[in-house]
């Protein structure tokens, strides 16, 4: 390969950083459950986020695209000058995500594996409703006060007192006192942790009385910063279910003619070579704004941007992803 020296050099640089930071086991572990899922024909995403900039993640099968080919930076994933925990979001189809978690529990000993809890807190509106119910106030009176709270109250105001609500004084005082207090505990949508020993020796645990699932009693931030455990995101993505279902239906009527794996060279070639007939149809579709279901590109604003800037090659799509950020949008750079 003409890029052999570049590949070897990049691999050596990444490995030195990974070894220095002590994340070898973490990467091997993530690679293990991804390879298991693929062997069980569980749909797995090709990889996204900063991990896609690592050639070692590519070599381990964690991601399905070569960072050298796409000029992606490893430093966004791990940086020897800015110590931070690695963050790899792994996408599985929603219907079979539970199988992956069951495999991890079996493979790495159930006592050492747990999901992460999250704490639901009292927002302004729920605090008012709960206080009103306990005080025995008429629901109509409480609803009148709740209607004064803007939808983005948490983002705009530090405390409910800043809202200057009008209504029963006792209701407003009590609701203001309990605002922000933990209301309930639930299970994080994707986060799990794996310990090198039984987790009961490392963190307090909680068993959900309804599902029996074991979770940590510390939330995501405390688990990483104070307990030293690395969170792993096992995400369930409904789009993968939809793609899998579509492939099954096409196979049922047309025969086994479709393979949407990102590692399939003809598919990759089609996107990389805008002159190919199948690629032209893809870009025409995007230029019409037909991007519903395409991760990050399916919002109304992004679809309007596709129609304005008319991508005609894969590099254009990359550029659009970089442009559709608060900085470029606010500065007028997109225009």
mmCIF file of C-alpha atoms in Angstrom:
data_model
loop_
_atom_site.group_PDB
_atom_site.id
_atom_site.type_symbol
_atom_site.label_atom_id
_atom_site.label_comp_id
_atom_site.label_asym_id
_atom_site.label_seq_id
_atom_site.Cartn_x
_atom_site.Cartn_y
_atom_site.Cartn_z
ATOM 1 C CA UNK A 1 0.000 0.000 0.000
ATOM 2 C CA UNK A 2 1.310 3.491 -0.825
ATOM 3 C CA UNK A 3 0.074 4.603 2.597
ATOM 4 C CA UNK A 4 1.788 1.769 4.512
ATOM 5 C CA UNK A 5 4.308 4.008 6.283
ATOM 6 C CA UNK A 6 1.575 6.480 7.188
ATOM 7 C CA UNK A 7 -0.611 3.694 8.577
ATOM 8 C CA UNK A 8 2.223 2.158 10.603
ATOM 9 C CA UNK A 9 3.268 5.550 11.961
ATOM 10 C CA UNK A 10 -0.282 6.434 12.958
ATOM 11 C CA UNK A 11 -0.744 3.034 14.616
ATOM 12 C CA UNK A 12 2.462 3.444 16.651
ATOM 13 C CA UNK A 13 1.469 6.957 17.791
ATOM 14 C CA UNK A 14 -1.983 5.869 18.890
ATOM 15 C CA UNK A 15 -0.706 2.768 20.667
ATOM 16 C CA UNK A 16 1.805 4.837 22.647
ATOM 17 C CA UNK A 17 -0.959 7.151 23.900
ATOM 18 C CA UNK A 18 -3.332 4.269 24.695
ATOM 19 C CA UNK A 19 -0.650 2.388 26.634
ATOM 20 C CA UNK A 20 0.393 5.524 28.524
ATOM 21 C CA UNK A 21 -3.228 6.171 29.564
ATOM 22 C CA UNK A 22 -3.866 2.485 30.368
ATOM 23 C CA UNK A 23 -6.893 1.970 28.132
ATOM 24 C CA UNK A 24 -5.806 -1.240 26.353
ATOM 25 C CA UNK A 25 -8.255 -3.469 28.265
ATOM 26 C CA UNK A 26 -11.111 -1.059 27.672
ATOM 27 C CA UNK A 27 -10.660 -1.108 23.895
ATOM 28 C CA UNK A 28 -10.300 -4.908 23.818
ATOM 29 C CA UNK A 29 -13.459 -5.267 25.875
ATOM 30 C CA UNK A 30 -15.501 -2.997 23.569
ATOM 31 C CA UNK A 31 -14.109 -4.859 20.558
ATOM 32 C CA UNK A 32 -15.137 -8.162 22.127
ATOM 33 C CA UNK A 33 -18.836 -7.447 22.586
ATOM 34 C CA UNK A 34 -19.088 -5.758 19.165
ATOM 35 C CA UNK A 35 -17.570 -8.811 17.448
ATOM 36 C CA UNK A 36 -19.904 -11.083 19.420
ATOM 37 C CA UNK A 37 -22.942 -9.042 18.358
ATOM 38 C CA UNK A 38 -21.920 -9.158 14.705
ATOM 39 C CA UNK A 39 -21.390 -12.928 14.941
ATOM 40 C CA UNK A 40 -24.969 -13.223 16.251
ATOM 41 C CA UNK A 41 -26.213 -11.144 13.282
ATOM 42 C CA UNK A 42 -27.248 -8.298 15.603
ATOM 43 C CA UNK A 43 -27.205 -5.058 13.572
ATOM 44 C CA UNK A 44 -24.343 -2.822 14.771
ATOM 45 C CA UNK A 45 -23.660 0.751 13.683
ATOM 46 C CA UNK A 46 -20.437 1.547 11.789
ATOM 47 C CA UNK A 47 -19.181 3.815 14.574
ATOM 48 C CA UNK A 48 -19.509 7.537 15.171
ATOM 49 C CA UNK A 49 -18.092 10.296 17.285
ATOM 50 C CA UNK A 50 -14.449 10.762 18.160
ATOM 51 C CA UNK A 51 -13.643 7.022 18.214
ATOM 52 C CA UNK A 52 -13.923 7.024 14.419
ATOM 53 C CA UNK A 53 -10.631 8.960 14.388
ATOM 54 C CA UNK A 54 -8.681 5.986 15.786
ATOM 55 C CA UNK A 55 -7.005 3.518 13.454
ATOM 56 C CA UNK A 56 -6.710 1.070 16.354
ATOM 57 C CA UNK A 57 -10.495 1.188 16.816
ATOM 58 C CA UNK A 58 -10.747 0.454 13.087
ATOM 59 C CA UNK A 59 -8.294 -2.448 13.356
ATOM 60 C CA UNK A 60 -10.203 -3.888 16.329
ATOM 61 C CA UNK A 61 -13.532 -3.751 14.487
ATOM 62 C CA UNK A 62 -14.975 -1.109 16.813
ATOM 63 C CA UNK A 63 -15.476 1.232 13.842
ATOM 64 C CA UNK A 64 -15.916 0.392 10.180
ATOM 65 C CA UNK A 65 -14.098 3.222 8.439
ATOM 66 C CA UNK A 66 -10.430 4.042 8.044
ATOM 67 C CA UNK A 67 -9.529 7.399 9.644
ATOM 68 C CA UNK A 68 -6.602 7.860 7.264
ATOM 69 C CA UNK A 69 -8.905 7.658 4.268
ATOM 70 C CA UNK A 70 -11.152 10.373 5.709
ATOM 71 C CA UNK A 71 -8.450 12.546 7.368
ATOM 72 C CA UNK A 72 -9.893 12.049 10.854
ATOM 73 C CA UNK A 73 -7.970 13.132 13.966
ATOM 74 C CA UNK A 74 -7.081 10.698 16.751
ATOM 75 C CA UNK A 75 -6.571 13.593 19.196
ATOM 76 C CA UNK A 76 -10.327 14.162 19.375
ATOM 77 C CA UNK A 77 -10.622 10.667 20.867
ATOM 78 C CA UNK A 78 -7.594 10.542 23.189
ATOM 79 C CA UNK A 79 -5.027 13.221 23.793
ATOM 80 C CA UNK A 80 -1.845 12.737 25.820
ATOM 81 C CA UNK A 81 -1.871 16.440 26.751
ATOM 82 C CA UNK A 82 -5.473 16.446 27.988
ATOM 83 C CA UNK A 83 -6.254 13.363 30.038
ATOM 84 C CA UNK A 84 -9.874 12.332 29.601
ATOM 85 C CA UNK A 85 -11.745 9.049 29.657
ATOM 86 C CA UNK A 86 -12.464 7.486 26.247
ATOM 87 C CA UNK A 87 -16.037 7.724 25.049
ATOM 88 C CA UNK A 88 -17.237 5.165 22.515
ATOM 89 C CA UNK A 89 -20.927 5.218 21.611
ATOM 90 C CA UNK A 90 -21.851 1.824 20.151
ATOM 91 C CA UNK A 91 -25.134 1.549 18.282
ATOM 92 C CA UNK A 92 -27.155 -1.679 18.309
ATOM 93 C CA UNK A 93 -30.648 -2.305 17.020
ATOM 94 C CA UNK A 94 -33.185 -1.537 19.733
ATOM 95 C CA UNK A 95 -34.899 -4.927 19.511
ATOM 96 C CA UNK A 96 -31.734 -6.925 20.330
ATOM 97 C CA UNK A 97 -29.776 -4.498 22.509
ATOM 98 C CA UNK A 98 -30.737 -6.518 25.590
ATOM 99 C CA UNK A 99 -28.932 -9.554 24.187
ATOM 100 C CA UNK A 100 -25.680 -7.612 24.130
ATOM 101 C CA UNK A 101 -26.086 -6.562 27.759
ATOM 102 C CA UNK A 102 -26.893 -10.179 28.726
ATOM 103 C CA UNK A 103 -23.734 -11.333 26.927
ATOM 104 C CA UNK A 104 -21.623 -8.764 28.785
ATOM 105 C CA UNK A 105 -23.078 -9.920 32.121
ATOM 106 C CA UNK A 106 -22.296 -13.545 31.286
ATOM 107 C CA UNK A 107 -18.873 -12.935 29.758
ATOM 108 C CA UNK A 108 -17.548 -10.611 32.460
ATOM 109 C CA UNK A 109 -19.323 -12.075 35.529
ATOM 110 C CA UNK A 110 -22.686 -10.638 36.494
ATOM 111 C CA UNK A 111 -21.443 -9.365 39.869
ATOM 112 C CA UNK A 112 -18.943 -7.112 38.076
ATOM 113 C CA UNK A 113 -21.471 -5.613 35.614
ATOM 114 C CA UNK A 114 -24.207 -3.072 36.283
ATOM 115 C CA UNK A 115 -26.223 -0.469 34.497
ATOM 116 C CA UNK A 116 -25.981 3.131 35.672
ATOM 117 C CA UNK A 117 -28.760 4.904 37.509
ATOM 118 C CA UNK A 118 -30.064 8.358 36.731
ATOM 119 C CA UNK A 119 -31.893 10.692 39.060
ATOM 120 C CA UNK A 120 -35.033 12.486 38.015
ATOM 121 C CA UNK A 121 -35.329 15.860 39.761
ATOM 122 C CA UNK A 122 -38.201 18.200 40.468
ATOM 123 C CA UNK A 123 -38.573 20.707 37.652
ATOM 124 C CA UNK A 124 -40.539 23.898 38.288
ATOM 125 C CA UNK A 125 -43.840 22.613 36.912
ATOM 126 C CA UNK A 126 -43.714 19.208 38.605
ATOM 127 C CA UNK A 127 -42.705 20.854 41.901
ATOM 128 C CA UNK A 128 -45.774 23.108 41.727
ATOM 129 C CA UNK A 129 -48.097 20.226 40.888
ATOM 130 C CA UNK A 130 -46.730 17.971 43.643
ATOM 131 C CA UNK A 131 -46.867 20.741 46.244
ATOM 132 C CA UNK A 132 -50.391 21.684 45.179
ATOM 133 C CA UNK A 133 -51.580 18.087 45.482
ATOM 134 C CA UNK A 134 -50.124 17.686 48.997
ATOM 135 C CA UNK A 135 -51.577 21.030 50.105
ATOM 136 C CA UNK A 136 -54.995 19.984 48.798
ATOM 137 C CA UNK A 137 -55.356 23.020 46.539
ATOM 138 C CA UNK A 138 -57.887 22.976 43.688
ATOM 139 C CA UNK A 139 -56.309 21.649 40.504
ATOM 140 C CA UNK A 140 -57.536 24.650 38.520
ATOM 141 C CA UNK A 141 -55.687 27.051 40.854
ATOM 142 C CA UNK A 142 -52.466 25.059 40.558
ATOM 143 C CA UNK A 143 -52.789 24.880 36.757
ATOM 144 C CA UNK A 144 -53.090 28.668 36.642
ATOM 145 C CA UNK A 145 -49.734 29.027 38.411
ATOM 146 C CA UNK A 146 -48.103 26.270 36.323
ATOM 147 C CA UNK A 147 -49.176 28.054 33.129
ATOM 148 C CA UNK A 148 -46.976 31.015 34.138
ATOM 149 C CA UNK A 149 -43.817 28.883 34.001
ATOM 150 C CA UNK A 150 -42.096 29.146 30.584
ATOM 151 C CA UNK A 151 -41.173 25.922 28.816
ATOM 152 C CA UNK A 152 -37.442 26.718 29.083
ATOM 153 C CA UNK A 153 -37.579 27.786 32.742
ATOM 154 C CA UNK A 154 -34.636 25.595 33.750
ATOM 155 C CA UNK A 155 -32.427 27.087 31.050
ATOM 156 C CA UNK A 156 -33.371 30.708 31.694
ATOM 157 C CA UNK A 157 -33.740 30.934 35.452
ATOM 158 C CA UNK A 158 -31.575 29.718 38.320
ATOM 159 C CA UNK A 159 -34.517 29.390 40.721
ATOM 160 C CA UNK A 160 -38.282 29.409 40.608
ATOM 161 C CA UNK A 161 -38.220 32.547 42.744
ATOM 162 C CA UNK A 162 -36.784 34.432 39.766
ATOM 163 C CA UNK A 163 -39.977 33.766 37.806
ATOM 164 C CA UNK A 164 -42.068 36.098 40.033
ATOM 165 C CA UNK A 165 -45.112 33.829 39.902
ATOM 166 C CA UNK A 166 -48.500 35.008 41.161
ATOM 167 C CA UNK A 167 -50.715 32.608 43.097
ATOM 168 C CA UNK A 168 -51.112 31.045 46.557
ATOM 169 C CA UNK A 169 -48.014 32.091 48.522
ATOM 170 C CA UNK A 170 -47.690 28.782 50.399
ATOM 171 C CA UNK A 171 -47.727 26.845 47.110
ATOM 172 C CA UNK A 172 -44.985 28.979 45.546
ATOM 173 C CA UNK A 173 -42.767 28.914 48.661
ATOM 174 C CA UNK A 174 -42.957 25.127 49.104
ATOM 175 C CA UNK A 175 -42.567 24.411 45.392
ATOM 176 C CA UNK A 176 -39.522 26.682 45.288
ATOM 177 C CA UNK A 177 -37.981 24.795 48.216
ATOM 178 C CA UNK A 178 -38.346 21.364 46.597
ATOM 179 C CA UNK A 179 -37.387 22.428 43.063
ATOM 180 C CA UNK A 180 -34.280 20.504 41.976
ATOM 181 C CA UNK A 181 -34.697 17.833 44.667
ATOM 182 C CA UNK A 182 -34.366 14.221 43.486
ATOM 183 C CA UNK A 183 -37.834 12.834 42.771
ATOM 184 C CA UNK A 184 -37.119 9.306 41.535
ATOM 185 C CA UNK A 185 -34.386 6.958 40.357
ATOM 186 C CA UNK A 186 -34.330 5.236 36.961
ATOM 187 C CA UNK A 187 -31.926 3.362 34.698
ATOM 188 C CA UNK A 188 -29.651 5.230 32.304
ATOM 189 C CA UNK A 189 -30.739 4.682 28.702
ATOM 190 C CA UNK A 190 -27.402 3.228 27.591
ATOM 191 C CA UNK A 191 -24.652 3.403 30.218
ATOM 192 C CA UNK A 192 -23.149 0.324 31.850
ATOM 193 C CA UNK A 193 -19.982 -0.221 33.886
ATOM 194 C CA UNK A 194 -17.744 -3.279 34.205
ATOM 195 C CA UNK A 195 -15.439 -3.657 37.188
ATOM 196 C CA UNK A 196 -12.270 -5.688 37.641
ATOM 197 C CA UNK A 197 -13.888 -7.070 40.810
ATOM 198 C CA UNK A 198 -17.459 -7.367 42.110
ATOM 199 C CA UNK A 199 -19.001 -3.909 41.927
ATOM 200 C CA UNK A 200 -20.423 -4.256 45.436
ATOM 201 C CA UNK A 201 -16.828 -3.783 46.623
ATOM 202 C CA UNK A 202 -16.495 -0.554 44.610
ATOM 203 C CA UNK A 203 -19.834 1.272 44.598
ATOM 204 C CA UNK A 204 -23.246 1.032 46.285
ATOM 205 C CA UNK A 205 -25.749 -0.888 44.147
ATOM 206 C CA UNK A 206 -29.512 -0.738 43.702
ATOM 207 C CA UNK A 207 -31.905 -3.437 42.476
ATOM 208 C CA UNK A 208 -34.991 -2.215 40.655
ATOM 209 C CA UNK A 209 -37.986 -3.807 42.450
ATOM 210 C CA UNK A 210 -39.970 -4.077 39.181
ATOM 211 C CA UNK A 211 -37.390 -5.352 36.673
ATOM 212 C CA UNK A 212 -34.757 -6.813 39.012
ATOM 213 C CA UNK A 213 -32.040 -4.959 37.082
ATOM 214 C CA UNK A 214 -28.974 -4.064 39.158
ATOM 215 C CA UNK A 215 -27.757 -0.491 38.800
ATOM 216 C CA UNK A 216 -25.205 1.679 40.534
ATOM 217 C CA UNK A 217 -26.471 4.128 43.135
ATOM 218 C CA UNK A 218 -24.087 6.747 41.758
ATOM 219 C CA UNK A 219 -24.928 8.619 38.596
ATOM 220 C CA UNK A 220 -22.842 8.816 35.453
ATOM 221 C CA UNK A 221 -20.610 11.722 36.474
ATOM 222 C CA UNK A 222 -19.708 10.311 39.897
ATOM 223 C CA UNK A 223 -19.061 6.836 38.508
ATOM 224 C CA UNK A 224 -16.309 8.156 36.250
ATOM 225 C CA UNK A 225 -14.786 11.069 38.154
ATOM 226 C CA UNK A 226 -14.955 9.743 41.723
ATOM 227 C CA UNK A 227 -15.070 5.957 41.349
ATOM 228 C CA UNK A 228 -12.669 5.612 38.417
ATOM 229 C CA UNK A 229 -14.986 3.315 36.453
ATOM 230 C CA UNK A 230 -15.339 3.841 32.708
ATOM 231 C CA UNK A 231 -18.881 4.143 31.376
ATOM 232 C CA UNK A 232 -19.756 2.198 28.236
ATOM 233 C CA UNK A 233 -22.657 3.298 26.064
ATOM 234 C CA UNK A 234 -24.728 0.407 24.693
ATOM 235 C CA UNK A 235 -27.233 2.358 22.634
ATOM 236 C CA UNK A 236 -30.432 1.063 21.078
ATOM 237 C CA UNK A 237 -31.063 2.756 17.720
ATOM 238 C CA UNK A 238 -34.473 2.272 16.123
ATOM 239 C CA UNK A 239 -33.116 3.301 12.718
ATOM 240 C CA UNK A 240 -31.041 0.095 12.688
ATOM 241 C CA UNK A 241 -34.228 -1.884 13.343
ATOM 242 C CA UNK A 242 -35.918 -0.107 10.424
ATOM 243 C CA UNK A 243 -32.969 -0.804 8.083
ATOM 244 C CA UNK A 244 -32.874 -4.462 9.171
ATOM 245 C CA UNK A 245 -36.617 -4.824 8.599
ATOM 246 C CA UNK A 246 -36.344 -3.185 5.155
ATOM 247 C CA UNK A 247 -33.526 -5.564 4.180
ATOM 248 C CA UNK A 248 -35.577 -8.569 5.308
ATOM 249 C CA UNK A 249 -38.557 -7.431 3.260
ATOM 250 C CA UNK A 250 -36.426 -6.780 0.157
ATOM 251 C CA UNK A 251 -34.803 -10.199 0.541
ATOM 252 C CA UNK A 252 -38.222 -11.808 0.945
ATOM 253 C CA UNK A 253 -39.497 -10.378 -2.360
ATOM 254 C CA UNK A 254 -36.311 -9.934 -4.408
ATOM 255 C CA UNK A 255 -33.939 -12.547 -2.992
ATOM 256 C CA UNK A 256 -30.647 -11.965 -1.110
ATOM 257 C CA UNK A 257 -29.401 -9.058 -3.218
ATOM 258 C CA UNK A 258 -28.833 -6.335 -0.631
ATOM 259 C CA UNK A 259 -25.939 -5.826 1.762
ATOM 260 C CA UNK A 260 -25.773 -2.508 3.581
ATOM 261 C CA UNK A 261 -22.619 -3.212 5.590
ATOM 262 C CA UNK A 262 -20.393 -0.090 5.580
ATOM 263 C CA UNK A 263 -17.384 -2.305 4.918
ATOM 264 C CA UNK A 264 -18.750 -3.437 1.555
ATOM 265 C CA UNK A 265 -16.450 -1.881 -1.031
ATOM 266 C CA UNK A 266 -19.030 -1.408 -3.822
ATOM 267 C CA UNK A 267 -21.238 0.649 -1.487
ATOM 268 C CA UNK A 268 -18.303 2.701 -0.264
ATOM 269 C CA UNK A 269 -17.104 3.163 -3.836
ATOM 270 C CA UNK A 270 -20.523 4.369 -4.882
ATOM 271 C CA UNK A 271 -20.476 7.135 -2.289
ATOM 272 C CA UNK A 272 -16.850 8.062 -2.955
ATOM 273 C CA UNK A 273 -17.233 8.249 -6.741
ATOM 274 C CA UNK A 274 -19.927 10.841 -7.587
ATOM 275 C CA UNK A 275 -19.842 9.834 -11.280
ATOM 276 C CA UNK A 276 -21.401 6.434 -10.655
ATOM 277 C CA UNK A 277 -25.070 6.170 -11.534
ATOM 278 C CA UNK A 278 -26.094 4.804 -8.115
ATOM 279 C CA UNK A 279 -24.186 7.608 -6.367
ATOM 280 C CA UNK A 280 -25.831 10.273 -8.532
ATOM 281 C CA UNK A 281 -29.249 9.127 -7.303
ATOM 282 C CA UNK A 282 -28.071 9.330 -3.681
ATOM 283 C CA UNK A 283 -26.851 12.923 -4.091
ATOM 284 C CA UNK A 284 -29.989 13.936 -5.988
ATOM 285 C CA UNK A 285 -32.031 12.591 -3.094
ATOM 286 C CA UNK A 286 -29.981 14.574 -0.555
ATOM 287 C CA UNK A 287 -30.225 17.748 -2.641
ATOM 288 C CA UNK A 288 -34.005 17.434 -2.451
ATOM 289 C CA UNK A 289 -33.676 17.370 1.346
ATOM 290 C CA UNK A 290 -34.781 13.733 1.542
ATOM 291 C CA UNK A 291 -32.656 12.838 4.575
ATOM 292 C CA UNK A 292 -35.226 11.722 7.141
ATOM 293 C CA UNK A 293 -33.730 8.975 9.289
ATOM 294 C CA UNK A 294 -30.138 9.913 8.447
ATOM 295 C CA UNK A 295 -28.369 10.524 11.757
ATOM 296 C CA UNK A 296 -27.635 14.241 12.355
ATOM 297 C CA UNK A 297 -28.799 15.168 8.844
ATOM 298 C CA UNK A 298 -32.557 14.758 9.262
ATOM 299 C CA UNK A 299 -33.505 17.904 11.175
ATOM 300 C CA UNK A 300 -35.568 20.521 9.366
ATOM 301 C CA UNK A 301 -32.660 22.981 9.437
ATOM 302 C CA UNK A 302 -30.155 20.513 8.058
ATOM 303 C CA UNK A 303 -32.486 19.374 5.282
ATOM 304 C CA UNK A 304 -32.926 23.014 4.283
ATOM 305 C CA UNK A 305 -29.122 23.364 4.249
ATOM 306 C CA UNK A 306 -28.825 20.332 1.946
ATOM 307 C CA UNK A 307 -31.254 21.980 -0.469
ATOM 308 C CA UNK A 308 -29.298 25.245 -0.419
ATOM 309 C CA UNK A 309 -25.756 23.905 -0.766
ATOM 310 C CA UNK A 310 -26.490 20.916 -3.047
ATOM 311 C CA UNK A 311 -23.811 18.320 -2.109
ATOM 312 C CA UNK A 312 -22.423 16.420 -5.088
ATOM 313 C CA UNK A 313 -19.637 14.376 -3.463
ATOM 314 C CA UNK A 314 -18.854 12.724 -0.129
ATOM 315 C CA UNK A 315 -16.494 15.556 0.884
ATOM 316 C CA UNK A 316 -19.434 17.982 0.553
ATOM 317 C CA UNK A 317 -21.417 15.890 3.033
ATOM 318 C CA UNK A 318 -18.482 15.985 5.467
ATOM 319 C CA UNK A 319 -18.230 19.769 5.077
ATOM 320 C CA UNK A 320 -21.946 20.203 5.748
ATOM 321 C CA UNK A 321 -21.622 18.231 8.973
ATOM 322 C CA UNK A 322 -18.869 20.595 10.096
ATOM 323 C CA UNK A 323 -20.771 23.720 9.036
ATOM 324 C CA UNK A 324 -24.015 22.861 10.810
ATOM 325 C CA UNK A 325 -22.728 23.861 14.238
ATOM 326 C CA UNK A 326 -23.641 26.831 16.455
ATOM 327 C CA UNK A 327 -20.418 28.740 15.679
ATOM 328 C CA UNK A 328 -20.583 28.693 11.853
ATOM 329 C CA UNK A 329 -24.360 29.165 11.867
ATOM 330 C CA UNK A 330 -24.261 32.165 14.225
ATOM 331 C CA UNK A 331 -21.336 33.812 12.408
ATOM 332 C CA UNK A 332 -22.974 33.692 8.981
ATOM 333 C CA UNK A 333 -20.241 31.385 7.660
ATOM 334 C CA UNK A 334 -22.830 29.066 6.118
ATOM 335 C CA UNK A 335 -24.288 31.900 4.030
#
